[in-house]
XYZ file of C-alpha atoms in Angstrom:
423
model
C 0.041 0.037 -0.012
C 1.370 3.343 -1.037
C 1.599 5.651 2.240
C -0.736 8.626 2.223
C -2.837 10.818 4.464
C -2.707 9.702 8.146
C -5.644 10.504 10.425
C -6.670 9.591 14.013
C -10.215 8.762 14.670
C -12.140 8.211 18.066
C -14.669 5.444 17.946
C -17.125 6.218 20.679
C -19.106 3.400 22.655
C -21.361 1.308 20.491
C -20.435 3.438 17.300
C -18.817 2.302 13.941
C -17.068 3.867 11.154
C -16.664 2.308 7.781
C -13.320 2.578 5.820
C -12.780 2.054 2.268
C -9.405 0.531 1.361
C -6.582 0.475 0.732
C -5.743 1.496 4.345
C -3.703 0.468 7.442
C -5.323 0.654 10.778
C -3.322 0.987 14.149
C -5.166 0.654 17.491
C -3.723 3.423 19.694
C -5.936 2.841 22.739
C -8.872 0.791 23.757
C -10.398 -2.250 21.717
C -12.264 -2.188 18.554
C -13.791 -4.964 16.271
C -13.702 -5.781 12.532
C -15.904 -8.659 11.491
C -16.393 -9.650 15.197
C -12.579 -10.036 15.732
C -11.081 -8.030 18.516
C -8.233 -5.683 17.949
C -6.418 -4.490 21.126
C -4.085 -1.728 21.633
C -0.877 -2.150 19.387
C -2.722 -4.223 16.781
C -2.488 -3.385 13.090
C -4.632 -4.580 10.141
C -4.850 -3.750 6.456
C -7.820 -3.287 4.320
C -7.132 -3.972 0.710
C -8.176 -1.704 -2.104
C -10.963 -4.112 -2.828
C -12.651 -3.875 0.416
C -14.697 -1.461 2.695
C -14.879 -2.519 6.179
C -16.938 -1.441 9.308
C -14.961 -0.865 12.665
C -16.806 -0.642 15.681
C -16.211 -0.241 19.441
C -18.088 -1.698 22.583
C -16.556 1.075 24.878
C -14.235 3.413 23.135
C -11.234 2.975 20.896
C -8.620 5.507 19.245
C -7.338 4.320 15.911
C -4.746 5.755 13.501
C -5.732 5.301 9.925
C -3.107 5.562 7.072
C -5.138 5.968 3.790
C -4.025 5.022 0.341
C -5.053 6.313 -2.839
C -8.979 6.215 -3.436
C -9.322 5.276 0.511
C -11.710 6.999 2.710
C -13.439 6.895 6.122
C -17.252 7.496 6.398
C -19.453 7.708 9.486
C -22.779 6.048 8.482
C -26.106 7.084 9.866
C -27.672 4.502 12.048
C -30.326 3.686 9.509
C -27.810 3.209 6.767
C -25.609 0.784 8.719
C -26.695 -2.791 9.263
C -23.654 -3.869 11.383
C -25.459 -3.828 14.653
C -28.421 -5.684 13.131
C -25.925 -8.219 11.867
C -24.342 -8.522 15.342
C -27.664 -9.178 16.947
C -28.465 -11.827 14.453
C -24.847 -13.461 14.720
C -25.189 -13.917 18.549
C -28.472 -15.605 18.159
C -27.190 -17.726 15.514
C -23.994 -18.817 17.252
C -25.244 -21.688 18.984
C -24.097 -25.242 19.291
C -25.431 -27.357 16.271
C -26.512 -24.452 13.967
C -25.979 -24.843 10.191
C -26.150 -21.510 8.577
C -26.350 -20.989 4.963
C -25.563 -17.444 3.887
C -27.126 -16.211 0.539
C -27.533 -13.021 -1.493
C -26.528 -11.129 -4.493
C -22.877 -10.192 -5.492
C -21.477 -7.557 -2.924
C -24.303 -7.919 -0.544
C -21.818 -8.958 2.293
C -22.023 -12.774 2.389
C -18.477 -13.223 2.987
C -18.221 -10.540 5.704
C -21.135 -11.961 7.434
C -19.683 -15.500 7.362
C -16.608 -14.221 8.867
C -18.522 -12.263 11.565
C -20.520 -15.290 12.685
C -17.423 -17.570 12.671
C -15.700 -14.933 15.067
C -18.853 -14.516 17.420
C -18.807 -18.263 17.750
C -15.089 -18.340 18.808
C -15.853 -15.573 21.229
C -18.686 -17.877 22.594
C -16.168 -20.829 23.108
C -17.543 -22.626 20.038
C -15.611 -24.273 17.446
C -16.841 -23.098 13.927
C -16.200 -24.519 10.515
C -16.728 -22.491 7.270
C -17.474 -24.051 3.978
C -16.697 -21.635 1.109
C -19.090 -22.503 -1.722
C -18.537 -19.190 -3.587
C -16.819 -21.256 -6.719
C -16.426 -18.036 -8.670
C -14.671 -15.803 -5.941
C -13.460 -18.581 -3.834
C -11.366 -17.175 -0.781
C -10.300 -20.218 1.448
C -9.061 -22.240 -1.693
C -8.649 -21.334 -5.446
C -11.731 -20.539 -7.795
C -13.096 -23.712 -9.360
C -12.948 -25.402 -5.909
C -15.134 -25.083 -2.630
C -13.226 -25.336 0.377
C -13.522 -26.081 4.343
C -11.618 -24.456 7.112
C -12.254 -24.814 10.740
C -10.330 -21.627 12.650
C -9.648 -22.052 16.289
C -8.652 -18.323 16.579
C -10.441 -15.049 15.393
C -9.299 -13.725 11.968
C -10.396 -10.562 9.883
C -10.283 -11.939 6.218
C -11.444 -15.360 5.019
C -8.320 -15.446 2.695
C -6.230 -15.582 5.779
C -7.501 -19.127 6.521
C -5.771 -22.257 4.960
C -7.983 -24.964 3.428
C -8.398 -28.127 5.456
C -10.183 -30.138 2.644
C -11.311 -28.962 -1.050
C -13.615 -30.376 -3.632
C -13.196 -29.632 -7.167
C -15.988 -28.069 -9.283
C -13.961 -27.349 -12.514
C -16.246 -24.193 -13.377
C -16.331 -20.951 -11.714
C -19.925 -20.484 -12.826
C -22.488 -22.133 -10.299
C -24.927 -22.724 -13.074
C -22.423 -24.924 -15.027
C -21.249 -27.035 -12.226
C -24.343 -27.009 -10.132
C -24.673 -30.804 -9.354
C -21.248 -31.043 -8.632
C -21.399 -28.018 -6.453
C -24.188 -29.184 -4.309
C -22.567 -32.527 -3.742
C -19.400 -31.027 -2.925
C -20.709 -28.619 -0.478
C -22.777 -31.558 1.386
C -19.669 -33.610 1.427
C -17.684 -30.981 3.133
C -20.461 -30.127 5.646
C -20.532 -33.848 6.552
C -16.750 -33.667 7.051
C -17.085 -30.578 9.185
C -19.729 -31.994 11.482
C -17.426 -34.378 13.050
C -14.970 -31.594 14.149
C -17.299 -28.386 14.813
C -19.986 -26.963 16.955
C -21.242 -24.535 14.324
C -21.068 -24.590 10.296
C -21.330 -21.516 8.183
C -22.045 -22.150 4.454
C -20.858 -19.175 2.267
C -22.533 -19.127 -1.255
C -22.015 -17.373 -4.534
C -23.879 -14.340 -5.587
C -26.193 -16.024 -8.361
C -29.790 -15.159 -6.959
C -31.227 -13.723 -10.193
C -33.523 -16.732 -11.442
C -35.820 -19.106 -10.125
C -33.075 -21.809 -10.915
C -30.592 -19.885 -8.772
C -32.933 -19.776 -5.672
C -33.621 -23.563 -6.280
C -30.068 -24.292 -6.017
C -29.633 -22.269 -2.909
C -32.302 -24.004 -1.314
C -30.990 -27.472 -2.338
C -27.945 -26.586 -0.803
C -29.811 -25.801 2.466
C -31.751 -28.895 2.276
C -28.908 -31.326 1.587
C -26.657 -29.938 4.322
C -29.403 -30.061 6.813
C -29.377 -26.254 7.417
C -30.979 -24.719 10.738
C -30.932 -21.357 9.345
C -30.785 -19.463 5.906
C -29.515 -15.977 6.110
C -30.929 -13.743 3.256
C -28.802 -10.462 2.886
C -29.791 -7.355 0.768
C -33.428 -7.659 2.298
C -34.106 -11.087 0.946
C -36.446 -9.653 -1.750
C -35.126 -12.540 -4.092
C -36.585 -15.101 -1.749
C -40.159 -14.180 -2.704
C -43.057 -15.321 -0.588
C -41.099 -18.284 1.106
C -42.448 -18.954 4.630
C -39.782 -17.602 7.272
C -39.929 -21.122 8.863
C -39.758 -24.294 6.688
C -37.095 -26.981 6.681
C -34.847 -24.020 7.674
C -35.558 -20.587 9.413
C -35.066 -17.798 7.187
C -33.360 -14.873 8.735
C -33.606 -11.542 6.397
C -31.000 -8.963 6.977
C -30.266 -5.698 5.291
C -26.624 -5.270 3.523
C -24.529 -2.334 4.675
C -24.711 0.745 2.498
C -21.498 1.948 1.007
C -19.965 -1.290 0.165
C -17.142 -1.348 -2.187
C -18.390 -2.600 -5.511
C -15.678 -4.412 -7.273
C -15.257 -4.111 -10.980
C -14.909 -7.148 -13.418
C -11.229 -6.491 -13.774
C -10.805 -6.367 -9.888
C -12.641 -9.699 -9.479
C -10.558 -11.204 -12.181
C -7.353 -10.089 -10.231
C -8.532 -11.386 -7.068
C -9.144 -14.731 -8.700
C -5.383 -14.534 -10.045
C -4.088 -14.028 -6.689
C -6.014 -16.991 -5.317
C -4.448 -19.152 -8.125
C -0.860 -17.823 -7.502
C -1.415 -18.682 -3.771
C -2.562 -22.093 -4.682
C 0.332 -22.865 -6.943
C 3.032 -21.255 -5.125
C 6.047 -23.683 -4.936
C 4.550 -26.290 -7.510
C 6.590 -28.819 -9.270
C 5.968 -30.911 -12.328
C 4.553 -34.464 -12.022
C 3.820 -36.966 -14.645
C 1.296 -39.786 -14.663
C 0.696 -42.968 -16.755
C -2.961 -42.656 -18.367
C -3.389 -46.344 -17.828
C -2.709 -45.890 -13.990
C -4.979 -43.249 -12.902
C -8.623 -42.517 -13.745
C -9.190 -39.385 -15.766
C -12.430 -37.676 -15.689
C -13.533 -34.365 -17.458
C -11.674 -35.488 -20.687
C -13.300 -36.420 -24.008
C -10.099 -37.864 -25.434
C -9.497 -40.459 -22.728
C -13.345 -41.280 -22.392
C -13.534 -43.617 -25.274
C -11.693 -46.770 -26.872
C -8.247 -45.971 -28.267
C -8.115 -45.946 -32.090
C -5.492 -48.507 -33.620
C -2.362 -47.540 -35.346
C -3.769 -48.332 -38.952
C -6.852 -46.211 -38.220
C -4.745 -43.368 -37.050
C -2.861 -43.261 -40.373
C -6.230 -43.215 -42.212
C -7.702 -40.412 -39.822
C -4.407 -38.430 -40.433
C -5.049 -38.847 -44.105
C -8.570 -37.752 -43.886
C -7.837 -34.795 -41.640
C -4.698 -33.653 -43.624
C -2.785 -33.357 -40.371
C -0.941 -35.870 -38.164
C -3.123 -37.716 -35.512
C -1.101 -38.601 -32.484
C -3.814 -40.147 -30.435
C -7.572 -40.678 -30.952
C -10.511 -42.431 -29.056
C -13.911 -43.313 -30.188
C -17.193 -43.053 -28.162
C -20.401 -44.032 -29.712
C -20.215 -42.269 -33.329
C -17.695 -39.610 -32.241
C -13.908 -39.706 -32.757
C -11.785 -37.468 -30.577
C -8.500 -36.798 -32.417
C -5.459 -35.204 -30.638
C -3.327 -33.650 -33.649
C 0.154 -32.329 -34.189
C -1.309 -29.511 -36.073
C -4.626 -28.132 -37.236
C -7.059 -25.835 -35.554
C -9.800 -26.445 -32.835
C -13.289 -26.337 -34.406
C -16.505 -25.168 -32.760
C -18.227 -27.907 -34.598
C -17.234 -31.402 -35.184
C -16.143 -32.445 -38.661
C -17.984 -35.226 -40.528
C -16.207 -38.182 -42.313
C -17.605 -39.736 -45.380
C -18.796 -42.848 -43.348
C -20.932 -40.431 -41.137
C -18.805 -40.395 -38.145
C -17.989 -37.025 -36.470
C -14.465 -36.031 -35.481
C -13.607 -33.498 -32.666
C -10.013 -32.127 -33.364
C -7.949 -31.510 -30.297
C -4.629 -29.679 -31.479
C -1.662 -30.349 -29.368
C -1.095 -27.574 -26.680
C -4.599 -26.635 -26.333
C -4.552 -28.634 -23.093
C -1.915 -26.697 -21.544
C -3.184 -24.506 -18.514
C -6.244 -26.418 -17.804
C -7.221 -26.298 -14.151
C -7.490 -29.704 -12.703
C -7.455 -31.666 -9.408
C -5.516 -34.652 -8.253
C -7.485 -37.063 -6.027
C -5.689 -39.177 -3.472
C -6.698 -42.668 -2.497
C -8.055 -41.098 0.779
C -10.336 -38.960 -1.497
C -8.689 -35.750 -0.691
C -8.313 -33.348 -3.587
C -5.715 -30.939 -4.536
C -5.240 -28.277 -7.319
C -3.073 -28.889 -10.340
C -2.782 -27.422 -13.804
C -2.178 -29.484 -16.987
C 1.208 -28.832 -18.661
C 1.183 -31.331 -21.569
C -0.122 -34.741 -22.775
C 2.503 -37.096 -24.250
C 0.625 -39.267 -26.495
C 3.664 -41.388 -27.559
C 4.267 -42.690 -23.868
C 0.734 -42.199 -22.761
C 1.385 -39.815 -20.023
C -0.190 -36.659 -18.642
C 1.964 -34.008 -16.955
C 0.593 -31.570 -14.544
C 2.001 -28.798 -12.292
C 1.059 -29.096 -8.573
C 2.124 -28.668 -4.874
C 0.891 -31.905 -3.924
C 3.311 -34.836 -3.627
C 1.284 -37.766 -2.365
C -0.378 -40.523 -4.008
C -2.809 -40.154 -6.807
C -5.698 -42.213 -7.881
C -7.683 -40.080 -10.144
C -7.400 -36.682 -12.145
C -10.347 -34.447 -12.763
C -10.014 -31.933 -15.521
C -11.990 -28.687 -15.383
C -13.223 -26.260 -17.845
C -11.214 -23.263 -16.742
C -7.788 -22.416 -18.505
C -5.099 -20.324 -16.904
C -2.499 -18.267 -18.643
C 1.102 -17.714 -17.454
C 0.041 -14.764 -15.200
C -2.646 -17.064 -13.612
C -5.580 -15.119 -15.163
C -8.511 -17.460 -16.249
C -8.060 -16.805 -19.968
C -10.831 -19.393 -21.024
C -13.862 -20.586 -19.249
C -16.372 -22.724 -21.224
C -18.369 -26.181 -21.300
C -16.752 -28.007 -24.090
C -13.809 -30.525 -23.788
C -10.325 -29.053 -24.283
C -8.597 -32.487 -23.991
């Protein structure tokens, strides 16, 4: 953060201020709270340029705030600040056995409320677990995954937590991976139930269609939610009864929340990917010794050498490997261009051309024999030796590789997201 204006602010008893980052906060005297985490005299916290955060005091606190470019401090009117309404709800929800699903549109405060509830639970002597199910803007793990963490100490940012378990979705669009998303969240909640007193499920911001609401309610149903917290006033929930298979708690969202641009959200995803792959090494696996899912090329029966030659002649490019499934041939070629539509041979069969190199950068997951999942990136496929090469931090045993529909470039930006097979 570039140093800028430095100011001192006194926060009166049961009052709050809202800070837009980038900013550095030093507690000079007293105690204050961010997202339920207590900050005592001498402690320091940084608010990123992508965030705005409310700070409140239960007695009195003096803080020094160093503001970076574009940062600011606001004193919200009581009717505009939802913080104390959130606190009241969090104390009621922070009970042993609670399973709370947090839903709301983009930038409505889902992550902030999830952190607040977890910190209040820790303050009450409970052990919370958080399942981060926002597959597009994942904080605990990389995007394309959902992740579980069970903090024992209070924390300020969800990104400060390390994942204890992850499940690969392979998409960062909840609609495209909805069946896997629901199953993965339910799986992580089941795991969390053995080591926690309270479970918070943070979800994505897709609430703009009946299908989106149905998916959120399915998540609540399959995890056995005790409560659903609906932010932004809950208008997207329609006329649902406030008590059904879960009690619905409707809360306002704070005013003046920092709305992130598309470019900023993309930069945050890139940071999360970099964190996940820091210190990675290359690993190579025999295609015949691991299960590969999410691949068209390795789903069918291999094509023989003579058929490869005939296929190369028909396509006017060298076919290195091919498989056939039903009436479709998937051809991994030395050259040629990927086509949006399959080619059709004279015998009526369709051919999907997969040029060598198109697999590079695909986000994937390594699955251990114990069913733990770890992020990886495909580097290349070696058709001559029937091997697949990936980049990963994980060094343990591998029983399967799951290939996703997200491709990362050298800067760890998601350069492609789609639905069709890339390998």
